[in-house]
CSV table of C-alpha atoms and ligand atoms in Angstrom, one decimal:
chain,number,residue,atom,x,y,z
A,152,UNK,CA,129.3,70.9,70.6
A,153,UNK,CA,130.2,68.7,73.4
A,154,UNK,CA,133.4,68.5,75.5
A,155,UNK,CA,134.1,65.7,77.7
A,156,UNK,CA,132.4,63.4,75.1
A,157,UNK,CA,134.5,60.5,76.1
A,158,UNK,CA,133.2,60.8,79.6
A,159,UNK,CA,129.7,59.4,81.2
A,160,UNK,CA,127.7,62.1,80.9
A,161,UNK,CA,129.4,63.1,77.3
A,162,UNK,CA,128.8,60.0,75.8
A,163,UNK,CA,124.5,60.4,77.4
A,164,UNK,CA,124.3,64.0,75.8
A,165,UNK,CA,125.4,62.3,72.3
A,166,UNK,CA,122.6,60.2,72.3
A,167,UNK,CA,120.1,62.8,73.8
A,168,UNK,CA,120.7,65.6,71.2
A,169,UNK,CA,121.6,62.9,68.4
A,170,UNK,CA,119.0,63.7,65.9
A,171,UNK,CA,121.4,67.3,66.0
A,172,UNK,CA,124.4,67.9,63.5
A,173,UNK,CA,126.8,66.8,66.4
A,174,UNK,CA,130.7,67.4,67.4
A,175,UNK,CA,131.7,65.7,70.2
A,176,UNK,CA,135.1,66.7,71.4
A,177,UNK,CA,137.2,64.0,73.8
A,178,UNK,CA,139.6,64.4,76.1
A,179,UNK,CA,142.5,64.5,73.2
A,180,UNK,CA,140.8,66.6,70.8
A,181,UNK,CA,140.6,69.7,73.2
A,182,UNK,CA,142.2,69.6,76.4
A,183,UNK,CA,140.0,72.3,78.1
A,184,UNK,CA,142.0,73.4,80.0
A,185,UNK,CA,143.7,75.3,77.1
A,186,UNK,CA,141.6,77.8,74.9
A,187,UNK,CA,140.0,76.4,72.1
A,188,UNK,CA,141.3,75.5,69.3
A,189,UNK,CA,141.5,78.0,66.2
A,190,UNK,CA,139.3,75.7,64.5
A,191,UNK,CA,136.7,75.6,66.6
A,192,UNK,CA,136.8,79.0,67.6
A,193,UNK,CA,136.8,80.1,63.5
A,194,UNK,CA,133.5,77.8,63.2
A,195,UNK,CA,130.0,78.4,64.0
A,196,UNK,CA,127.9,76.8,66.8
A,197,UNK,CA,124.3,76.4,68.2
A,198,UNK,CA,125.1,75.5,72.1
A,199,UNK,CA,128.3,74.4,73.6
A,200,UNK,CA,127.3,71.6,76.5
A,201,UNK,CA,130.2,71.4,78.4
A,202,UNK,CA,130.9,67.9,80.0
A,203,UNK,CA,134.3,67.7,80.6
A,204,UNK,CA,136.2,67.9,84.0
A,205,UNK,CA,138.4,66.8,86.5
A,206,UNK,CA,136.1,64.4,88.3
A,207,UNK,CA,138.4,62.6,90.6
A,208,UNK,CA,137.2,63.8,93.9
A,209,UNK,CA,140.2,62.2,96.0
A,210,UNK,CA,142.9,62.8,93.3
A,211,UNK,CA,141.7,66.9,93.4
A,212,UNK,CA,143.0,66.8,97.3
A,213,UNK,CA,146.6,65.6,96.4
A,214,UNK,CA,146.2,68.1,93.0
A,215,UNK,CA,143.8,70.8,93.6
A,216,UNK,CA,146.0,72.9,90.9
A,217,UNK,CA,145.2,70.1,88.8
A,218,UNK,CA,141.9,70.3,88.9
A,219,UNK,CA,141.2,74.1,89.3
A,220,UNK,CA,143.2,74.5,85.8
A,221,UNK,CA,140.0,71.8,84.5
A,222,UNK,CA,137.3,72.9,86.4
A,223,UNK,CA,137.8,76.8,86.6
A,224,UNK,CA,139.8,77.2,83.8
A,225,UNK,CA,138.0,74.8,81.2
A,226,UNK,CA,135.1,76.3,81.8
A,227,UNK,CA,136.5,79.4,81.4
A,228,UNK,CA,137.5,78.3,78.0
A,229,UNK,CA,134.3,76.9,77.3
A,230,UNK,CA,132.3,80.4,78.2
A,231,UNK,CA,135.0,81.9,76.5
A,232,UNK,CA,134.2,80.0,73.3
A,233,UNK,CA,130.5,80.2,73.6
A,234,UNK,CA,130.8,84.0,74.1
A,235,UNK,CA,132.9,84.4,71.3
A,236,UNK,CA,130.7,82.3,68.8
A,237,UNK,CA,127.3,83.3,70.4
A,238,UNK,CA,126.8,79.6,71.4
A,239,UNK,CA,124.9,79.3,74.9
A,240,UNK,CA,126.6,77.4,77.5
A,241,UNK,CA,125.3,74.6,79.3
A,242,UNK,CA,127.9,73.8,82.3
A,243,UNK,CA,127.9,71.0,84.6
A,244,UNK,CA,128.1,71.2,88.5
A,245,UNK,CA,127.8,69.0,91.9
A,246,UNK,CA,125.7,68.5,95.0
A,247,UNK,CA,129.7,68.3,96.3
A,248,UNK,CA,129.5,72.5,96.6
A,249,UNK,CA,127.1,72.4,99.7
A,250,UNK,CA,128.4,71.1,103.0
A,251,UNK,CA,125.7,68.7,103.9
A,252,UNK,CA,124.9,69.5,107.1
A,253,UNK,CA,121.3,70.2,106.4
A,254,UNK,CA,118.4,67.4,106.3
A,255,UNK,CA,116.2,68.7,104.1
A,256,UNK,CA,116.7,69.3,100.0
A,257,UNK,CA,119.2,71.8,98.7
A,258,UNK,CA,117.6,74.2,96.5
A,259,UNK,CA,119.1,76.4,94.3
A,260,UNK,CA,118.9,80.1,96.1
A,261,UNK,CA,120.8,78.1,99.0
A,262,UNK,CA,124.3,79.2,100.1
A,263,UNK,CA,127.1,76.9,98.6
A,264,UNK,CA,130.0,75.9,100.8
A,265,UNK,CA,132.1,73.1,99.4
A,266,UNK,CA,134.2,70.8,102.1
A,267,UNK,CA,136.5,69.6,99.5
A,268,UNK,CA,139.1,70.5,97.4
A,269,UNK,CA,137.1,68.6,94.1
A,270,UNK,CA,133.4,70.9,95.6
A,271,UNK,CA,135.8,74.2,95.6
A,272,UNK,CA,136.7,73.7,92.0
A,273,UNK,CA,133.1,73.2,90.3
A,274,UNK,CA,131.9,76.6,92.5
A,275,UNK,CA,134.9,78.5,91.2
A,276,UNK,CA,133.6,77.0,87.4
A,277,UNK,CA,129.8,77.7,88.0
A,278,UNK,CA,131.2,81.4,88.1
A,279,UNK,CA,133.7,81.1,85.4
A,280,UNK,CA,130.5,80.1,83.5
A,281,UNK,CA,129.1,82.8,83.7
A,282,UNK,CA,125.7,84.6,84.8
A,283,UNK,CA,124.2,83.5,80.6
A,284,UNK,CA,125.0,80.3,81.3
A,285,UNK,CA,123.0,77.1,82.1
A,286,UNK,CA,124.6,75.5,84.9
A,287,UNK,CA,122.8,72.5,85.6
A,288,UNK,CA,123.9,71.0,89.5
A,289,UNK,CA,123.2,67.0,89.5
A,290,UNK,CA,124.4,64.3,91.5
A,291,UNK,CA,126.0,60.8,92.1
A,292,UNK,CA,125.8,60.1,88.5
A,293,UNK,CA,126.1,56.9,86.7
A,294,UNK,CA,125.8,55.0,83.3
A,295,UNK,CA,126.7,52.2,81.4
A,296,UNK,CA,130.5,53.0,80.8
A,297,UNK,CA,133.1,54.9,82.5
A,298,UNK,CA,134.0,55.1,86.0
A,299,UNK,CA,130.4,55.0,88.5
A,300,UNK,CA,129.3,52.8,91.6
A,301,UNK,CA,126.8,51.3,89.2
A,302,UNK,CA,130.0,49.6,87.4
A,303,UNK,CA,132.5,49.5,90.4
A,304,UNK,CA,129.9,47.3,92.3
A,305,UNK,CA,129.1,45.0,89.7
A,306,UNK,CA,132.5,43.7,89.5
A,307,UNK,CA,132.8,43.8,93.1
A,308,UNK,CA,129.5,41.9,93.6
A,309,UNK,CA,130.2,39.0,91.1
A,310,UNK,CA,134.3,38.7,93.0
A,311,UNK,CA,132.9,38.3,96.3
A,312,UNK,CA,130.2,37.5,99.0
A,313,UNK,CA,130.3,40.9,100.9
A,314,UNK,CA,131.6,44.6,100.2
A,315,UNK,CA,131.5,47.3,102.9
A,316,UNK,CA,129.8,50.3,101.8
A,317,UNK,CA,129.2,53.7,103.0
A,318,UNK,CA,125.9,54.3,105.1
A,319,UNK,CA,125.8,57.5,106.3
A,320,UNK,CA,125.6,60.0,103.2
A,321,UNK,CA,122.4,60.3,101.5
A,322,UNK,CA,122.2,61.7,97.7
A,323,UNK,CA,120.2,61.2,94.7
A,324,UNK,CA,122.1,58.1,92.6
A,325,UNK,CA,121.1,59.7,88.7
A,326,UNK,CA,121.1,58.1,85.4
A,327,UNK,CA,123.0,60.0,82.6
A,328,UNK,CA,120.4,59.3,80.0
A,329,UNK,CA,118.0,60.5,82.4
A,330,UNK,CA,120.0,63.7,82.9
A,331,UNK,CA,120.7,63.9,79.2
A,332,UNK,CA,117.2,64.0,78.7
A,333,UNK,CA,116.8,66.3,81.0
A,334,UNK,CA,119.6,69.0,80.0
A,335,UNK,CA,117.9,68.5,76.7
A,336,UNK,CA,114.3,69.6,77.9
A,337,UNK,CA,115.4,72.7,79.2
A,338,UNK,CA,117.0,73.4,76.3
A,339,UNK,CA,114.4,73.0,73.9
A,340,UNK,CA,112.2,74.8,75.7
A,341,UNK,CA,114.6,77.7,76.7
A,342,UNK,CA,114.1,78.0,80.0
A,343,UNK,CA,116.0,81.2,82.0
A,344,UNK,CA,119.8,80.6,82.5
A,345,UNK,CA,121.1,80.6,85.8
A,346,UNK,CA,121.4,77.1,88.3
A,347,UNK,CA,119.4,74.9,87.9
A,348,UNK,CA,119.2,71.6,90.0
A,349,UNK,CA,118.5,68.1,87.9
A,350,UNK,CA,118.8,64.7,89.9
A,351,UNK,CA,116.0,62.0,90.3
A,352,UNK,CA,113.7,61.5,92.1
A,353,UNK,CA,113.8,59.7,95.4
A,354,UNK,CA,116.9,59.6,97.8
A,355,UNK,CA,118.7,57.0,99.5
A,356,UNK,CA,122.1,56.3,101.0
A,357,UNK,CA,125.6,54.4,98.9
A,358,UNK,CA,124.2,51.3,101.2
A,359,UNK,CA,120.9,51.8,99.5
A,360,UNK,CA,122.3,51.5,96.0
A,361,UNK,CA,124.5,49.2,96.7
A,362,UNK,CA,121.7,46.9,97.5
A,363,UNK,CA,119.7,47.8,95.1
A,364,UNK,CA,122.1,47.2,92.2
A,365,UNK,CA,122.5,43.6,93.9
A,366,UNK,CA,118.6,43.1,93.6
A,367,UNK,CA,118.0,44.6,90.4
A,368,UNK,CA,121.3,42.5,88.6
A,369,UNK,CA,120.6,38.9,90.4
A,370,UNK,CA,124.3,39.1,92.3
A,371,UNK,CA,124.1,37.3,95.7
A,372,UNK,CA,126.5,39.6,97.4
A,373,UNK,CA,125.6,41.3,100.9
A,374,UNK,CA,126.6,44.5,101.8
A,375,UNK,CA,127.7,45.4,105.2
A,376,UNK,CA,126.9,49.2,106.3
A,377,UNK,CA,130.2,51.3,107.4
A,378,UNK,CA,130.3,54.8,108.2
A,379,UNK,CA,132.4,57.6,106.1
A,380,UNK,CA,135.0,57.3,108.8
A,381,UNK,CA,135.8,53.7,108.4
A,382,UNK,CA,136.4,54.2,104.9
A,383,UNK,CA,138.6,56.9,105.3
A,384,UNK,CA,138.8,58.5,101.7
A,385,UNK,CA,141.1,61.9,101.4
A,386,UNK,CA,138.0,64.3,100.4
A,387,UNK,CA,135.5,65.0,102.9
A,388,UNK,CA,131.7,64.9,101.4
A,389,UNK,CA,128.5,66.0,101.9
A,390,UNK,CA,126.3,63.7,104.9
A,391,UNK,CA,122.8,64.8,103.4
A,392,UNK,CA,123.7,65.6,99.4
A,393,UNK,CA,120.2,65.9,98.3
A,394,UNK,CA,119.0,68.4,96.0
A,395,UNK,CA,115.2,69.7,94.8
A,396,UNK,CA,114.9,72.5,92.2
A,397,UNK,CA,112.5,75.6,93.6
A,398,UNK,CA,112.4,76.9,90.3
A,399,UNK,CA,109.4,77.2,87.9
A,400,UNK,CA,108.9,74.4,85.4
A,401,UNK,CA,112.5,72.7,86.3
A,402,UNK,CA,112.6,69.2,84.0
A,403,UNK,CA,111.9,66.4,86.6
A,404,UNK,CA,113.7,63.0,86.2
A,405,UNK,CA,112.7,59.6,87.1
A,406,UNK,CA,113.0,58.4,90.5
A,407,UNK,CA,117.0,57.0,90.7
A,408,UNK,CA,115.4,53.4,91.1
A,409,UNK,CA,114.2,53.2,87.1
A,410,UNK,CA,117.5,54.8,86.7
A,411,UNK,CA,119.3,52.0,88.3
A,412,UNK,CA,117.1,49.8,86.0
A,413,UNK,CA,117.2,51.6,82.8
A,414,UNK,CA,121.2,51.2,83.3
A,415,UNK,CA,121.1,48.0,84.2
A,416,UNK,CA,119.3,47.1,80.8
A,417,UNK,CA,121.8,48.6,78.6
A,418,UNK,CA,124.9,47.3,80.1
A,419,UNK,CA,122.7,44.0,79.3
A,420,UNK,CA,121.6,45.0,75.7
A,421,UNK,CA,125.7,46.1,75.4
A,422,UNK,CA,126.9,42.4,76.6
A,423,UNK,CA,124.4,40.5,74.8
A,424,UNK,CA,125.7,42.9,71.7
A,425,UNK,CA,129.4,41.6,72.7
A,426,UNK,CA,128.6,37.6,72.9
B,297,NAP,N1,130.3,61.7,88.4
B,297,NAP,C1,129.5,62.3,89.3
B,297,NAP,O1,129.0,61.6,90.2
B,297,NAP,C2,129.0,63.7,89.1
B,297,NAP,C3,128.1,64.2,90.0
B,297,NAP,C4,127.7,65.5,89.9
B,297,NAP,C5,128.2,66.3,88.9
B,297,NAP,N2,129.1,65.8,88.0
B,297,NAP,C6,129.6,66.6,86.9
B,297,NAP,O2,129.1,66.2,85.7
B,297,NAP,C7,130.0,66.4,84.6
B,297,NAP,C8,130.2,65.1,83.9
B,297,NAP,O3,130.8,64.2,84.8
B,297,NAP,P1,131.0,62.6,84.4
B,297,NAP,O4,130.5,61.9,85.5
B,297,NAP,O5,130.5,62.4,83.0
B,297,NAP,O6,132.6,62.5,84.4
B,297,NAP,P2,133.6,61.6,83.6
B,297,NAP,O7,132.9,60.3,83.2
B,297,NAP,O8,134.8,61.5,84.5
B,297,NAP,O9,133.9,62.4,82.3
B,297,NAP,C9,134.6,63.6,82.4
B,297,NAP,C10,135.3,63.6,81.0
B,297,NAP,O10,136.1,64.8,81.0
B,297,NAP,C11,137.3,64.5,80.4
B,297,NAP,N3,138.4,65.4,80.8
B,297,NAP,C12,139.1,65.4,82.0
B,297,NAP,N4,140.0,66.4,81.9
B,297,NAP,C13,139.8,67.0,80.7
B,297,NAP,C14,140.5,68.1,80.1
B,297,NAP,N5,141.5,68.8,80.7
B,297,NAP,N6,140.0,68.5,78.9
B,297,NAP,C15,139.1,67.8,78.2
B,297,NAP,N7,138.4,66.7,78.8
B,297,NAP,C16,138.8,66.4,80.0
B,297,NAP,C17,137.6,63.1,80.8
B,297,NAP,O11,138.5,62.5,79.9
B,297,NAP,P3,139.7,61.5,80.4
B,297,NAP,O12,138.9,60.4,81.2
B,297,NAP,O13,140.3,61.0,79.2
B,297,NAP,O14,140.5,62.3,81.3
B,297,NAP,C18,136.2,62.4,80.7
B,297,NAP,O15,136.0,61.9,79.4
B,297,NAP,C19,131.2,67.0,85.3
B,297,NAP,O16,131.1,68.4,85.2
B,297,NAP,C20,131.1,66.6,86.8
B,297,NAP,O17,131.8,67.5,87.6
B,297,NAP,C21,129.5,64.5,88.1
């Protein structure tokens, strides 16, 4: 079963485990953030892969109730409903729990301290997970639909000639169906519960990416390099939001640049499919 299937990463995990007898639960057909319902929780199931959460990282400032009922309390549901049908748990966190303040890879034995209201929420649901749970830490995550930078600067890069864009935080950018895959492998192979971190390969800065996705789509649209104070955005976030797994036969992904370009080709296949 997978909640959140409406979302990025929701709609990724349909495809990964689609050869599997499949249901894939929006937004509207369980609001996590109330138990499950009595038809779900009467039913039987293999693994729950919980996608679904608050993600708004600037909205959780002006709501962090909001988004602690979601992302403490859904996932409190989801472990809940996993317990009770004897369904492990995969749940999904953030590079946003760690401060940043390092400049080398977090790994997952380091100590989490979250500088935002959105990073606070996803620690508080890594424990409402649970110590049998996956909980799979990735990062910066993007796909063909739904709200990502992949998407937002395509449409900015074909309105104008320039955007300003963030130079001074450094993270792994990382493809959902590359995650997907990913979540699936260790899975399948049933590796130990506990925190695991998944991102690609390679690192770079929202400059970087920008650049890259202005490259890699033809769109002749310059970006000029600002730092995380001249954008000004409610929720503080990690400077150096990099993360490496130390754990013993962790999935690896693709480095985020075949991401980029693996993306890239289905939003193409998707609008060719349109026309
Ligand atoms: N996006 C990132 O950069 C990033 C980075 C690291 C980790 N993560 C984590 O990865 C997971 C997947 O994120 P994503 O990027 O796929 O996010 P997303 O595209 O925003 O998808 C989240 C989904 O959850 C749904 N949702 C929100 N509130 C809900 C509720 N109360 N009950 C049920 N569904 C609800 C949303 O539906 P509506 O849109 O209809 O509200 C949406 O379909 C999350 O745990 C997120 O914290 C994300």
């Amino acid at each position: 079963m997978i909640t959140g299937a409406g979302g990025q990463l929701g709609r990724a995990l349909q495809e990964a485990f689609g050869d599997e007898d499949l249901v894939a639960l929006s937004h509207k057909e369980w609001d996590v953030a109330h138990p499950a319902p009595e038809s779900l929780a009467r039913g039987s199931l293999d693994l729950v892969l919980h996608a679904a959460a608050w993600t708004d990282v600037d909205g959780a400032e002006a709501d962090p109730q909001g988004a602690t009922a979601v992302n403490v309390g859904g996932t409190a549901n989801a472990a809940a409903l996993s317990d009770l049908l004897g369904a492990p748990l995969v749940a999904f966190s953030t590079d946003y729990v760690f401060d940043g303040r390092k400049r080398e890879p977090y790994v997952e034995s380091e100590a989490p301290n979250p500088l935002s209201a959105y990073g606070r929420s996803k620690l508080l649901g890594e424990a409402a997970a649970g110590e049998d749970a996956w909980i799979v830490r990735s990062s910066w995550l993007f796909g063909p639909t739904g709200h990502n930078f992949v998407r937002t600067m395509l449409r900015l890069g074909a309105e104008r000639d320039e955007v300003a864009v963030v130079d001074d935080q450094r993270g792994c950018p990382t493809f959902v169906g590359h995650l997907a895959s990913a979540v699936r492998d260790l899975v399948d192979a049933d590796l130990p519960r506990g925190l695991w971190h998944l991102v690609a390969a390679g690192e770079c800065t929202w400059a970087d990416f920008a650049e890259a996705i202005f490259e890699d789509s033809g769109l002749e649209c310059r970006v000029r390099r600002i730092s995380t104070e001249e954008l000004g955005r409610p929720a503080h976030r990690p400077a150096y939001a990099v993360l490496r797994s130390e754990r013993p036969n962790a999935p690896l992904l693709p480095d985020w640049r075949d991401g980029l370009r693996a993306c890239l080709a289905e939003i193409r296949a998707g609008d060719d499919a349109a026309t």
